[in-house]
Short mmCIF file of C-alpha atoms and ligand atoms in Angstrom, two decimals:
data_model
loop_
_atom_site.label_atom_id
_atom_site.label_comp_id
_atom_site.label_asym_id
_atom_site.label_seq_id
_atom_site.Cartn_x
_atom_site.Cartn_y
_atom_site.Cartn_z
CA UNK A 1 -0.07 -0.05 -0.07
CA UNK A 2 2.72 2.40 1.03
CA UNK A 3 4.87 1.34 -1.92
CA UNK A 4 2.05 2.02 -4.35
CA UNK A 5 1.46 5.41 -2.82
CA UNK A 6 5.15 6.13 -3.20
CA UNK A 7 4.99 5.00 -6.77
CA UNK A 8 1.89 7.20 -7.40
CA UNK A 9 3.51 10.08 -5.77
CA UNK A 10 6.66 9.83 -7.94
CA UNK A 11 4.58 9.46 -11.16
CA UNK A 12 2.62 12.58 -10.11
CA UNK A 13 5.83 14.33 -9.43
CA UNK A 14 7.35 13.36 -12.74
CA UNK A 15 4.15 14.52 -14.65
CA UNK A 16 3.59 17.65 -12.74
CA UNK A 17 6.64 19.54 -11.54
CA UNK A 18 6.54 22.84 -9.78
CA UNK A 19 8.85 25.31 -11.34
CA UNK A 20 9.81 28.75 -10.16
CA UNK A 21 11.10 31.52 -12.38
CA UNK A 22 14.01 33.52 -11.05
CA UNK A 23 11.92 36.51 -10.18
CA UNK A 24 8.32 35.86 -11.21
CA UNK A 25 5.53 33.78 -9.47
CA UNK A 26 5.77 30.08 -9.19
CA UNK A 27 3.66 27.92 -11.59
CA UNK A 28 2.77 24.41 -12.35
CA UNK A 29 4.24 22.93 -15.60
CA UNK A 30 3.48 19.60 -17.12
CA UNK A 31 6.06 17.51 -18.93
CA UNK A 32 5.11 17.91 -22.49
CA UNK A 33 7.47 16.30 -25.03
CA UNK A 34 5.44 17.33 -27.99
CA UNK A 35 6.59 20.76 -27.52
CA UNK A 36 10.28 20.19 -28.34
CA UNK A 37 9.36 17.74 -31.03
CA UNK A 38 7.00 20.20 -32.77
CA UNK A 39 9.66 22.95 -32.52
CA UNK A 40 12.34 20.76 -34.02
CA UNK A 41 10.02 19.77 -36.84
CA UNK A 42 9.24 23.29 -37.58
CA UNK A 43 12.90 24.38 -37.59
CA UNK A 44 13.90 21.36 -39.76
CA UNK A 45 11.00 22.28 -42.21
CA UNK A 46 12.70 25.55 -43.23
CA UNK A 47 9.30 27.29 -42.97
CA UNK A 48 10.82 30.11 -41.04
CA UNK A 49 13.81 31.77 -42.71
CA UNK A 50 15.89 34.65 -41.19
CA UNK A 51 15.46 37.93 -42.85
CA UNK A 52 15.58 41.75 -42.15
CA UNK A 53 12.56 41.20 -39.79
CA UNK A 54 13.00 37.73 -38.39
CA UNK A 55 16.20 36.87 -36.44
CA UNK A 56 16.99 33.61 -34.73
CA UNK A 57 18.03 33.77 -31.15
CA UNK A 58 19.93 31.32 -28.71
CA UNK A 59 17.78 28.97 -26.73
CA UNK A 60 15.65 30.57 -24.08
CA UNK A 61 14.99 29.21 -20.63
CA UNK A 62 17.19 26.43 -19.41
CA UNK A 63 16.65 24.02 -16.68
CA UNK A 64 13.03 24.90 -16.14
CA UNK A 65 9.78 24.42 -18.07
CA UNK A 66 10.05 27.91 -19.66
CA UNK A 67 11.72 28.64 -22.90
CA UNK A 68 12.28 27.41 -26.46
CA UNK A 69 15.03 25.70 -28.32
CA UNK A 70 15.64 28.33 -31.06
CA UNK A 71 13.22 31.28 -30.77
CA UNK A 72 12.90 34.18 -33.24
CA UNK A 73 12.77 37.90 -32.70
CA UNK A 74 10.13 39.19 -35.03
CA UNK A 75 10.12 42.98 -35.71
CA UNK A 76 7.69 42.94 -38.70
CA UNK A 77 5.40 40.86 -40.80
CA UNK A 78 4.25 41.11 -44.42
CA UNK A 79 7.72 41.92 -45.77
CA UNK A 80 8.13 44.87 -43.34
CA UNK A 81 4.86 46.45 -44.04
CA UNK A 82 3.36 45.71 -40.70
CA UNK A 83 5.67 46.38 -37.72
CA UNK A 84 5.40 44.42 -34.45
CA UNK A 85 6.11 46.94 -31.65
CA UNK A 86 7.84 46.09 -29.44
CA UNK A 87 9.48 43.10 -31.16
CA UNK A 88 7.91 39.67 -30.38
CA UNK A 89 9.93 36.76 -29.14
CA UNK A 90 8.32 33.65 -30.58
CA UNK A 91 8.90 29.92 -30.98
CA UNK A 92 9.11 28.62 -34.62
CA UNK A 93 5.54 27.55 -35.27
CA UNK A 94 4.20 30.93 -34.05
CA UNK A 95 6.18 32.96 -36.71
CA UNK A 96 4.22 31.67 -39.82
CA UNK A 97 0.96 31.75 -37.78
CA UNK A 98 1.35 35.37 -37.01
CA UNK A 99 2.40 36.07 -40.63
CA UNK A 100 -0.67 34.23 -41.92
CA UNK A 101 -2.94 36.07 -39.56
CA UNK A 102 -1.53 39.55 -40.52
CA UNK A 103 -1.51 38.84 -44.33
CA UNK A 104 -4.80 36.87 -44.75
CA UNK A 105 -6.95 38.34 -41.96
CA UNK A 106 -5.70 41.72 -40.46
CA UNK A 107 -4.62 43.44 -43.62
CA UNK A 108 -7.79 42.79 -45.75
CA UNK A 109 -9.98 43.42 -42.70
CA UNK A 110 -8.41 46.76 -42.11
CA UNK A 111 -8.85 47.87 -45.79
CA UNK A 112 -12.44 46.62 -45.85
CA UNK A 113 -13.72 48.02 -42.57
CA UNK A 114 -11.48 50.96 -41.96
CA UNK A 115 -10.25 51.99 -45.45
CA UNK A 116 -6.55 51.93 -44.54
CA UNK A 117 -3.95 49.32 -44.28
CA UNK A 118 -2.42 48.32 -40.86
CA UNK A 119 1.13 49.41 -40.53
CA UNK A 120 1.80 48.41 -36.84
CA UNK A 121 0.57 45.97 -34.29
CA UNK A 122 1.02 46.80 -30.63
CA UNK A 123 2.60 43.69 -28.96
CA UNK A 124 1.38 43.73 -25.29
CA UNK A 125 3.27 40.47 -24.53
CA UNK A 126 5.08 37.59 -26.17
CA UNK A 127 7.70 35.39 -24.26
CA UNK A 128 7.17 35.71 -20.56
CA UNK A 129 7.97 33.01 -18.09
CA UNK A 130 4.98 33.14 -15.91
CA UNK A 131 1.75 31.52 -14.73
CA UNK A 132 -1.59 31.98 -16.56
CA UNK A 133 -3.00 35.36 -15.86
CA UNK A 134 -0.15 36.09 -13.51
CA UNK A 135 -1.93 33.85 -10.91
CA UNK A 136 0.61 32.43 -8.44
CA UNK A 137 0.57 28.58 -8.58
CA UNK A 138 -1.59 28.38 -11.76
CA UNK A 139 -0.49 26.45 -14.84
CA UNK A 140 2.45 27.92 -16.81
CA UNK A 141 1.12 30.21 -19.48
CA UNK A 142 1.76 29.48 -23.22
CA UNK A 143 3.69 32.75 -23.01
CA UNK A 144 6.23 30.83 -21.06
CA UNK A 145 6.93 28.63 -24.06
CA UNK A 146 7.06 31.63 -26.47
CA UNK A 147 3.94 30.08 -28.02
CA UNK A 148 1.67 33.01 -27.50
CA UNK A 149 1.34 36.79 -28.43
CA UNK A 150 -0.89 39.45 -27.01
CA UNK A 151 -2.07 42.26 -29.30
CA UNK A 152 -3.52 45.34 -27.74
CA UNK A 153 -3.94 47.83 -30.76
CA UNK A 154 -3.58 48.26 -34.46
CA UNK A 155 -2.13 51.39 -35.98
CA UNK A 156 -3.37 52.28 -39.54
CA UNK A 157 -1.47 54.05 -42.32
CA UNK A 158 -3.72 56.97 -41.90
CA UNK A 159 -2.69 57.58 -38.32
CA UNK A 160 -5.65 56.02 -36.69
CA UNK A 161 -5.04 53.79 -33.63
CA UNK A 162 -7.65 51.02 -32.98
CA UNK A 163 -7.26 49.58 -29.44
CA UNK A 164 -9.05 46.48 -28.35
CA UNK A 165 -10.04 48.15 -25.07
CA UNK A 166 -11.84 51.07 -26.62
CA UNK A 167 -12.57 49.79 -30.14
CA UNK A 168 -14.29 46.54 -29.04
CA UNK A 169 -17.18 48.74 -27.73
CA UNK A 170 -16.37 51.72 -29.93
CA UNK A 171 -17.51 53.05 -33.25
CA UNK A 172 -19.19 50.59 -35.61
CA UNK A 173 -16.26 50.29 -38.27
CA UNK A 174 -13.81 49.54 -35.37
CA UNK A 175 -16.06 47.02 -33.68
CA UNK A 176 -16.57 45.18 -36.95
CA UNK A 177 -12.76 45.27 -37.65
CA UNK A 178 -11.84 43.96 -34.33
CA UNK A 179 -14.41 41.22 -34.56
CA UNK A 180 -13.28 40.30 -37.94
CA UNK A 181 -9.61 39.94 -36.78
CA UNK A 182 -10.58 38.09 -33.62
CA UNK A 183 -12.81 35.60 -35.77
CA UNK A 184 -10.15 35.26 -38.39
CA UNK A 185 -7.54 34.46 -35.79
CA UNK A 186 -9.46 31.38 -34.78
CA UNK A 187 -8.68 29.66 -38.19
CA UNK A 188 -5.03 30.23 -37.63
CA UNK A 189 -4.37 29.77 -33.84
CA UNK A 190 -5.65 27.14 -31.50
CA UNK A 191 -6.46 29.59 -28.68
CA UNK A 192 -8.01 33.01 -29.23
CA UNK A 193 -9.25 34.96 -26.26
CA UNK A 194 -10.53 38.45 -26.38
CA UNK A 195 -12.74 40.92 -24.36
CA UNK A 196 -15.72 38.54 -24.44
CA UNK A 197 -13.71 35.89 -22.63
CA UNK A 198 -12.92 37.53 -19.30
CA UNK A 199 -11.82 40.75 -17.71
CA UNK A 200 -8.18 39.89 -18.07
CA UNK A 201 -8.57 40.15 -21.88
CA UNK A 202 -10.70 43.25 -22.05
CA UNK A 203 -7.78 45.18 -23.56
CA UNK A 204 -6.06 42.63 -25.78
CA UNK A 205 -6.32 39.54 -27.87
CA UNK A 206 -4.34 36.59 -26.62
CA UNK A 207 -3.35 34.34 -29.64
CA UNK A 208 -1.52 30.92 -29.01
CA UNK A 209 -0.79 27.53 -30.48
CA UNK A 210 -1.52 25.27 -27.44
CA UNK A 211 -2.72 21.80 -27.84
CA UNK A 212 -6.04 21.33 -26.19
CA UNK A 213 -6.49 17.48 -26.78
CA UNK A 214 -8.84 15.90 -29.39
CA UNK A 215 -9.35 18.53 -32.06
CA UNK A 216 -10.00 21.19 -29.52
CA UNK A 217 -9.59 24.81 -30.17
CA UNK A 218 -10.69 27.81 -27.90
CA UNK A 219 -12.20 30.77 -29.69
CA UNK A 220 -13.77 33.13 -27.33
ZN1 ZN B 301 -1.58 36.28 -23.58
#
């Protein structure tokens, strides 16, 4: 009986380790081998190539659950037409996802609803070794794997700034634009959270490539 409990406890410990960042709050992280496998496959595919706006960086993290093998600093999408400010630090699969969202969703939606192209995305967060929603002891956020990006505003070529916080309940055109880029993100990312999800997301869109089991995707 005691032996089985010890065995159970060690299995649980192996599966669920408590990691602490050097400064941030503690969080719970699962052992998830798919992450490194997926990242290696992405790197080997050549899908992400370095250019003037995408630069490879040394491995992030270290002996903790946070980090990425070979993350990229992304300063712009769409061949430099759409700046990311500040630059985003993302793992390999996120780079083409952001690119696809910007080119196929954000750019056409801005032209259609607002009559001006987007020239800059305001990046509220990308890599960050922390618990979900900054709650001490919660699960490690996808941000901790450089597998997420938060976007808080869109700057248009005509100077108009559309923020999620104001625009979500703002003028008709801004509301339509923000709902279109939110809805369109759901066909690119596996998690899309916005102001309708909870108060933590009232001022930004959270986009990530988490695996939710089965064919699950979260679009709220
Ligand atoms: Zn986020």
